[in-house]
Amino acid sequence: MIPIVSSYRINERTMILIPVYHADYHTMVKETNRTLYVRKTPLEIIESGCIHGFSTYEGRRKAIMFLTGYQRKVPIPILPTKHIFAFPTLSPENYDCHWLFPIHIETFAHVRKTKKVGKSKAVFKNGEEVFLQESVEVLEKQMQRTAYCALRMVQEGIVKSFV
């Protein structure tokens, strides 16, 4: 029996939010030590995470757009004081958008494309792998944008250094 929950709170163990087409749940959440199925969409979980971080998704998005100039697929500081950042693989309004949490990513790798697998895979520090439709180059760019976002927050004194 799979664990289905009505809501989910993003935390230090959250690795990825995967959209799922299912009648009973909309998101598969992979944490470092477990997998959960949530009745909310990935974007709803991200929005809720921002609220728990004393802001709104739209507020965080606008701030990052202003500080970085990014207009699309904007990385979001969910809980910046805990160094929890996430980036979307597609437009967040696209139901197929995954949200990745870079602190847990070891690398991205190319895979031979098939209909079932995709173009790439994210390899997490705990050894888990998730196949994605986006290219390694797109995912690496999103990682770099998220790192720049975190750096800007350190420069502005919003969060403490990561080291």
XYZ file of N, CA and C in Angstrom:
489
model
N 0.845 -1.187 0.000
C 0.000 0.000 0.000
C 0.889 1.249 0.000
N 0.619 2.149 -0.912
C 1.437 3.356 -0.999
C 0.912 4.421 -0.037
N 1.844 5.168 0.588
C 1.419 6.205 1.532
C 0.898 7.449 0.803
N -0.415 7.696 0.895
C -1.024 8.882 0.286
C -1.371 9.858 1.400
N -0.910 11.112 1.248
C -1.191 12.146 2.245
C -1.898 13.314 1.572
N -2.667 14.063 2.353
C -3.434 15.172 1.780
C -2.579 16.413 1.553
N -1.525 16.584 2.354
C -0.645 17.740 2.168
C 0.783 17.325 2.505
N 1.719 18.205 2.175
C 3.128 17.901 2.393
C 3.863 19.188 2.705
N 4.759 19.115 3.670
C 5.577 20.272 4.033
C 7.016 20.036 3.574
N 7.504 20.893 2.701
C 8.869 20.801 2.190
C 9.843 20.926 3.353
N 10.898 20.092 3.319
C 11.878 20.095 4.401
C 13.265 19.799 3.841
N 14.241 19.662 4.733
C 15.631 19.459 4.326
C 15.854 18.147 3.573
N 14.932 17.205 3.668
C 15.072 15.911 2.987
C 14.414 15.873 1.610
N 13.636 16.894 1.258
C 12.918 16.907 -0.022
C 13.916 16.973 -1.177
N 13.833 16.013 -2.109
C 14.742 15.972 -3.255
C 14.073 16.406 -4.554
N 12.822 15.968 -4.763
C 12.142 16.259 -6.022
C 10.633 16.099 -5.841
N 9.883 16.941 -6.554
C 8.428 16.828 -6.644
C 8.112 16.425 -8.080
N 7.461 15.288 -8.247
C 7.171 14.741 -9.569
C 5.662 14.744 -9.798
N 5.188 15.396 -10.873
C 3.748 15.376 -11.148
C 3.298 13.980 -11.577
N 2.114 13.602 -11.129
C 1.581 12.277 -11.431
C 0.132 12.423 -11.879
N -0.209 11.715 -12.931
C -1.599 11.675 -13.394
C -2.280 10.487 -12.717
N -2.971 10.756 -11.630
C -3.638 9.694 -10.878
C -4.884 10.271 -10.221
N -5.917 9.480 -10.078
C -7.180 9.957 -9.496
C -7.052 10.304 -8.017
N -6.158 9.623 -7.286
C -6.072 9.810 -5.837
C -4.974 10.761 -5.372
N -3.999 11.046 -6.216
C -2.906 11.946 -5.826
C -2.327 12.601 -7.074
N -1.619 13.729 -6.866
C -1.089 14.505 -7.995
C 0.435 14.638 -7.994
N 1.067 14.285 -6.871
C 2.513 14.454 -6.767
C 3.161 13.267 -6.077
N 4.287 12.837 -6.645
C 5.164 11.897 -5.958
C 6.297 12.739 -5.375
N 6.492 12.642 -4.084
C 7.569 13.366 -3.408
C 8.643 12.359 -3.048
N 9.856 12.624 -3.516
C 10.980 11.780 -3.124
C 11.805 12.549 -2.107
N 11.928 11.960 -0.937
C 12.815 12.480 0.091
C 14.047 11.587 0.123
N 15.031 11.981 0.897
C 16.265 11.202 0.962
C 16.040 9.795 1.496
N 14.969 9.602 2.272
C 14.762 8.306 2.918
C 13.396 7.666 2.658
N 12.538 8.312 1.850
C 11.209 7.742 1.594
C 10.558 8.411 0.390
N 9.476 7.782 -0.082
C 8.668 8.329 -1.169
C 7.238 8.451 -0.668
N 6.621 9.614 -0.935
C 5.241 9.872 -0.531
C 4.419 10.253 -1.749
N 3.116 10.073 -1.650
C 2.194 10.493 -2.693
C 1.240 11.502 -2.068
N 1.108 12.657 -2.728
C 0.386 13.786 -2.141
C -0.777 14.183 -3.039
N -1.879 14.532 -2.424
C -3.084 14.907 -3.166
C -2.976 16.294 -3.803
N -1.986 17.074 -3.439
C -1.791 18.410 -4.017
C -0.837 18.334 -5.210
N -0.913 19.343 -6.094
C -0.001 19.407 -7.236
C 1.371 19.885 -6.768
N 2.413 19.657 -7.571
C 3.726 20.176 -7.196
C 3.716 21.689 -6.941
N 3.039 22.456 -7.794
C 3.012 23.906 -7.597
C 2.303 24.273 -6.295
N 1.237 23.574 -5.956
C 0.553 23.840 -4.680
C 1.478 23.553 -3.495
N 2.294 22.522 -3.607
C 3.251 22.197 -2.540
C 4.317 23.282 -2.441
N 4.811 23.758 -3.583
C 5.797 24.847 -3.598
C 5.193 26.105 -2.973
N 3.974 26.448 -3.359
C 3.300 27.629 -2.805
C 3.148 27.511 -1.295
N 2.759 26.349 -0.822
C 2.617 26.113 0.615
C 3.966 26.229 1.324
N 5.019 25.719 0.694
C 6.361 25.825 1.265
C 6.796 27.264 1.439
N 6.473 28.101 0.462
C 6.808 29.529 0.563
C 6.057 30.178 1.721
N 4.799 29.828 1.887
C 4.005 30.370 2.995
C 4.634 29.973 4.331
N 5.083 28.720 4.453
C 5.751 28.290 5.686
C 7.072 29.030 5.881
N 7.611 29.587 4.812
C 8.821 30.400 4.893
C 8.506 31.879 5.057
N 7.270 32.196 5.444
C 6.819 33.561 5.722
C 6.825 34.463 4.496
N 6.457 33.905 3.353
C 6.321 34.690 2.137
C 5.287 33.999 1.257
N 5.163 34.496 0.033
C 4.296 33.845 -0.940
C 5.149 33.410 -2.126
N 4.636 32.467 -2.871
C 5.318 32.032 -4.086
C 5.502 33.222 -5.023
N 4.432 33.983 -5.217
C 4.497 35.123 -6.141
C 5.494 36.164 -5.642
N 5.538 36.396 -4.333
C 6.495 37.346 -3.765
C 7.926 36.895 -3.972
N 8.193 35.630 -3.699
C 9.546 35.091 -3.902
C 9.919 35.167 -5.385
N 8.992 34.804 -6.238
C 9.250 34.814 -7.682
C 9.579 36.225 -8.167
N 8.780 37.199 -7.752
C 9.019 38.587 -8.168
C 10.360 39.098 -7.655
N 10.715 38.758 -6.428
C 11.992 39.202 -5.859
C 13.165 38.630 -6.654
N 13.096 37.348 -6.986
C 14.180 36.726 -7.750
C 14.242 37.306 -9.158
N 13.094 37.554 -9.755
C 13.074 38.170 -11.083
C 13.745 39.542 -11.035
N 13.465 40.310 -9.993
C 14.042 41.650 -9.854
C 15.552 41.572 -9.625
N 15.988 40.671 -8.741
C 17.404 40.593 -8.378
C 18.277 39.926 -9.440
N 17.687 39.081 -10.279
C 18.493 38.323 -11.241
C 18.193 38.640 -12.700
N 17.018 39.178 -12.965
C 16.614 39.409 -14.346
C 15.991 38.189 -15.006
N 15.920 37.061 -14.304
C 15.292 35.867 -14.866
C 13.803 36.115 -15.047
N 13.264 35.675 -16.165
C 11.846 35.870 -16.450
C 11.064 34.563 -16.539
N 11.749 33.491 -16.888
C 11.075 32.204 -17.066
C 11.773 31.122 -16.245
N 10.990 30.137 -15.827
C 11.520 29.020 -15.033
C 12.388 29.542 -13.884
N 11.820 30.469 -13.147
C 12.540 31.170 -12.079
C 12.773 30.225 -10.891
N 14.022 30.110 -10.408
C 14.285 29.331 -9.190
C 13.581 29.998 -8.007
N 13.152 29.191 -7.056
C 12.411 29.727 -5.919
C 13.122 29.383 -4.610
N 13.423 30.408 -3.808
C 13.945 30.148 -2.462
C 12.770 29.801 -1.542
N 12.566 28.532 -1.301
C 11.425 28.078 -0.501
C 11.621 28.479 0.962
N 12.702 28.012 1.545
C 13.081 28.347 2.921
C 14.561 28.737 2.889
N 14.855 29.949 2.452
C 16.254 30.327 2.240
C 17.118 30.259 3.497
N 16.539 30.509 4.674
C 17.339 30.443 5.897
C 17.795 29.015 6.200
N 17.106 28.033 5.624
C 17.513 26.629 5.760
C 18.190 26.132 4.481
N 18.493 27.065 3.585
C 19.143 26.764 2.304
C 18.324 25.803 1.453
N 17.003 25.952 1.504
C 16.122 25.118 0.684
C 15.644 25.938 -0.511
N 16.193 25.601 -1.675
C 15.856 26.241 -2.940
C 15.350 25.155 -3.881
N 14.510 25.548 -4.835
C 14.027 24.590 -5.828
C 13.968 25.260 -7.188
N 14.083 24.449 -8.227
C 13.909 25.005 -9.566
C 12.960 24.133 -10.376
N 12.190 24.784 -11.274
C 11.261 24.045 -12.131
C 11.957 23.557 -13.398
N 11.480 22.438 -13.920
C 12.032 21.931 -15.178
C 11.335 22.547 -16.384
N 10.105 22.989 -16.197
C 9.293 23.613 -17.243
C 8.621 24.834 -16.635
N 7.757 25.475 -17.393
C 6.940 26.526 -16.809
C 6.178 25.923 -15.631
N 6.182 26.581 -14.469
C 5.472 26.032 -13.308
C 3.983 25.796 -13.553
N 3.402 26.495 -14.526
C 1.987 26.305 -14.850
C 1.746 25.036 -15.666
N 2.802 24.486 -16.238
C 2.702 23.249 -17.008
C 2.574 22.081 -16.029
N 1.549 21.275 -16.193
C 1.312 20.180 -15.248
C 2.496 19.214 -15.174
N 3.261 19.083 -16.248
C 4.385 18.148 -16.276
C 5.663 18.696 -15.645
N 5.589 19.875 -15.056
C 6.759 20.493 -14.434
C 7.171 19.735 -13.169
N 8.436 19.328 -13.128
C 9.036 18.739 -11.930
C 9.732 19.876 -11.170
N 9.856 19.733 -9.876
C 10.623 20.684 -9.062
C 11.772 19.925 -8.408
N 12.999 20.380 -8.675
C 14.185 19.739 -8.119
C 14.813 20.620 -7.045
N 15.398 19.969 -6.044
C 16.038 20.650 -4.927
C 17.540 20.396 -5.035
N 18.290 21.379 -5.549
C 19.687 21.189 -5.946
C 20.629 20.670 -4.869
N 20.338 20.949 -3.620
C 21.254 20.525 -2.559
C 21.421 19.002 -2.521
N 20.465 18.276 -3.090
C 20.517 16.811 -3.078
C 21.011 16.206 -4.390
N 21.274 17.039 -5.385
C 21.651 16.524 -6.705
C 23.159 16.314 -6.794
N 23.532 15.108 -7.182
C 24.938 14.785 -7.399
C 25.349 15.209 -8.807
N 24.552 14.796 -9.802
C 24.872 15.121 -11.190
C 23.652 14.868 -12.074
N 23.777 15.303 -13.310
C 22.809 14.958 -14.350
C 23.553 14.134 -15.391
N 22.866 13.190 -16.002
C 23.518 12.342 -16.997
C 22.622 12.188 -18.215
N 23.270 12.081 -19.380
C 22.550 11.808 -20.623
C 22.090 10.357 -20.609
N 20.943 10.106 -21.218
C 20.476 8.732 -21.408
C 20.022 8.591 -22.848
N 20.050 7.370 -23.327
C 19.532 7.136 -24.670
C 18.032 7.319 -24.633
N 17.537 8.222 -25.434
C 16.121 8.589 -25.368
C 15.213 7.475 -25.862
N 14.230 7.170 -25.029
C 13.127 6.303 -25.422
C 11.861 6.975 -24.918
N 10.717 6.511 -25.362
C 9.465 7.129 -24.916
C 9.281 6.997 -23.411
N 9.758 5.914 -22.836
C 9.550 5.675 -21.413
C 10.576 6.377 -20.536
N 11.763 6.608 -21.050
C 12.841 7.093 -20.197
C 13.005 8.601 -20.233
N 13.229 9.201 -21.375
C 13.486 10.631 -21.447
C 14.883 10.917 -21.953
N 15.300 12.166 -21.842
C 16.591 12.600 -22.371
C 17.714 12.527 -21.352
N 17.367 12.608 -20.065
C 18.398 12.699 -19.042
C 17.918 12.051 -17.755
N 18.838 12.007 -16.801
C 18.448 11.560 -15.471
C 19.162 12.414 -14.440
N 18.463 12.649 -13.343
C 19.060 13.304 -12.185
C 19.544 12.191 -11.270
N 20.792 12.291 -10.856
C 21.357 11.338 -9.907
C 21.506 12.077 -8.582
N 20.852 11.560 -7.566
C 20.865 12.217 -6.263
C 21.989 11.668 -5.393
N 22.350 12.427 -4.371
C 23.461 12.047 -3.498
C 23.223 10.731 -2.773
N 21.956 10.345 -2.602
C 21.661 9.071 -1.942
C 21.656 7.896 -2.928
N 21.998 8.164 -4.193
C 22.079 7.114 -5.204
C 20.824 6.928 -6.041
N 19.714 7.536 -5.641
C 18.482 7.413 -6.434
C 18.637 8.148 -7.757
N 17.898 7.684 -8.756
C 17.902 8.308 -10.075
C 16.469 8.561 -10.510
N 16.258 9.707 -11.170
C 14.946 10.038 -11.730
C 15.165 10.459 -13.174
N 14.417 9.854 -14.086
C 14.528 10.189 -15.502
C 13.692 11.425 -15.809
N 14.232 12.290 -16.664
C 13.589 13.560 -16.997
C 13.573 13.768 -18.505
N 12.607 14.541 -18.982
C 12.477 14.830 -20.411
C 13.426 15.939 -20.872
N 13.894 16.758 -19.952
C 14.745 17.888 -20.311
C 16.182 17.420 -20.556
N 16.908 18.181 -21.353
C 18.301 17.839 -21.633
C 19.174 18.150 -20.421
N 20.325 17.506 -20.375
C 21.295 17.765 -19.313
C 21.661 19.244 -19.300
N 21.813 19.829 -20.480
C 22.209 21.238 -20.568
C 21.160 22.159 -19.943
N 19.893 21.894 -20.193
C 18.813 22.700 -19.606
C 18.820 22.554 -18.088
N 18.979 21.339 -17.601
C 18.979 21.098 -16.157
C 20.187 21.743 -15.482
N 21.351 21.649 -16.124
C 22.543 22.289 -15.559
C 22.389 23.805 -15.524
N 21.764 24.371 -16.549
C 21.518 25.814 -16.554
C 20.604 26.196 -15.391
N 19.584 25.399 -15.142
C 18.684 25.669 -14.017
C 19.434 25.572 -12.686
N 20.353 24.625 -12.572
C 21.183 24.511 -11.358
C 22.020 25.772 -11.180
N 22.627 26.248 -12.276
C 23.455 27.451 -12.204
C 22.626 28.665 -11.817
N 21.433 28.769 -12.366
C 20.553 29.894 -12.040
C 20.157 29.858 -10.568
N 19.915 28.660 -10.053
C 19.557 28.524 -8.640
C 20.743 28.889 -7.755
N 21.937 28.465 -8.141
C 23.140 28.809 -7.379
C 23.358 30.320 -7.375
N 23.126 30.966 -8.516
C 23.269 32.418 -8.591
C 22.238 33.109 -7.695
N 21.031 32.590 -7.693
C 19.970 33.106 -6.832
C 20.409 33.026 -5.364
N 20.948 31.882 -4.952
C 21.419 31.707 -3.573
C 22.570 32.662 -3.276
N 23.500 32.816 -4.222
C 24.619 33.741 -4.048
C 24.130 35.167 -3.849
N 23.161 35.590 -4.651
C 22.612 36.943 -4.504
C 21.992 37.147 -3.123
N 21.343 36.115 -2.614
C 20.733 36.219 -1.288
C 21.804 36.320 -0.202
N 22.934 35.631 -0.391
C 24.059 35.757 0.542
C 24.637 37.164 0.448
N 24.844 37.657 -0.779
C 25.394 39.001 -0.978
C 24.521 40.082 -0.357
N 23.218 39.888 -0.416
C 22.278 40.865 0.140
C 22.105 40.699 1.650
N 22.752 39.693 2.221
C 22.650 39.471 3.661
C 21.357 38.803 4.093
N 20.637 38.237 3.132
C 19.353 37.602 3.439
C 19.572 36.226 4.064
N 20.572 35.507 3.577
C 20.913 34.205 4.157
C 22.401 34.181 4.470
N 22.771 33.304 5.400
C 24.178 33.135 5.739
C 24.855 32.296 4.668
N 26.154 32.417 4.600
C 26.935 31.670 3.622
C 26.684 30.175 3.746
N 26.867 29.470 2.651
C 26.656 28.032 2.616
C 27.859 27.265 3.153
N 28.968 27.950 3.400
C 30.164 27.266 3.916
C 30.441 27.642 5.337
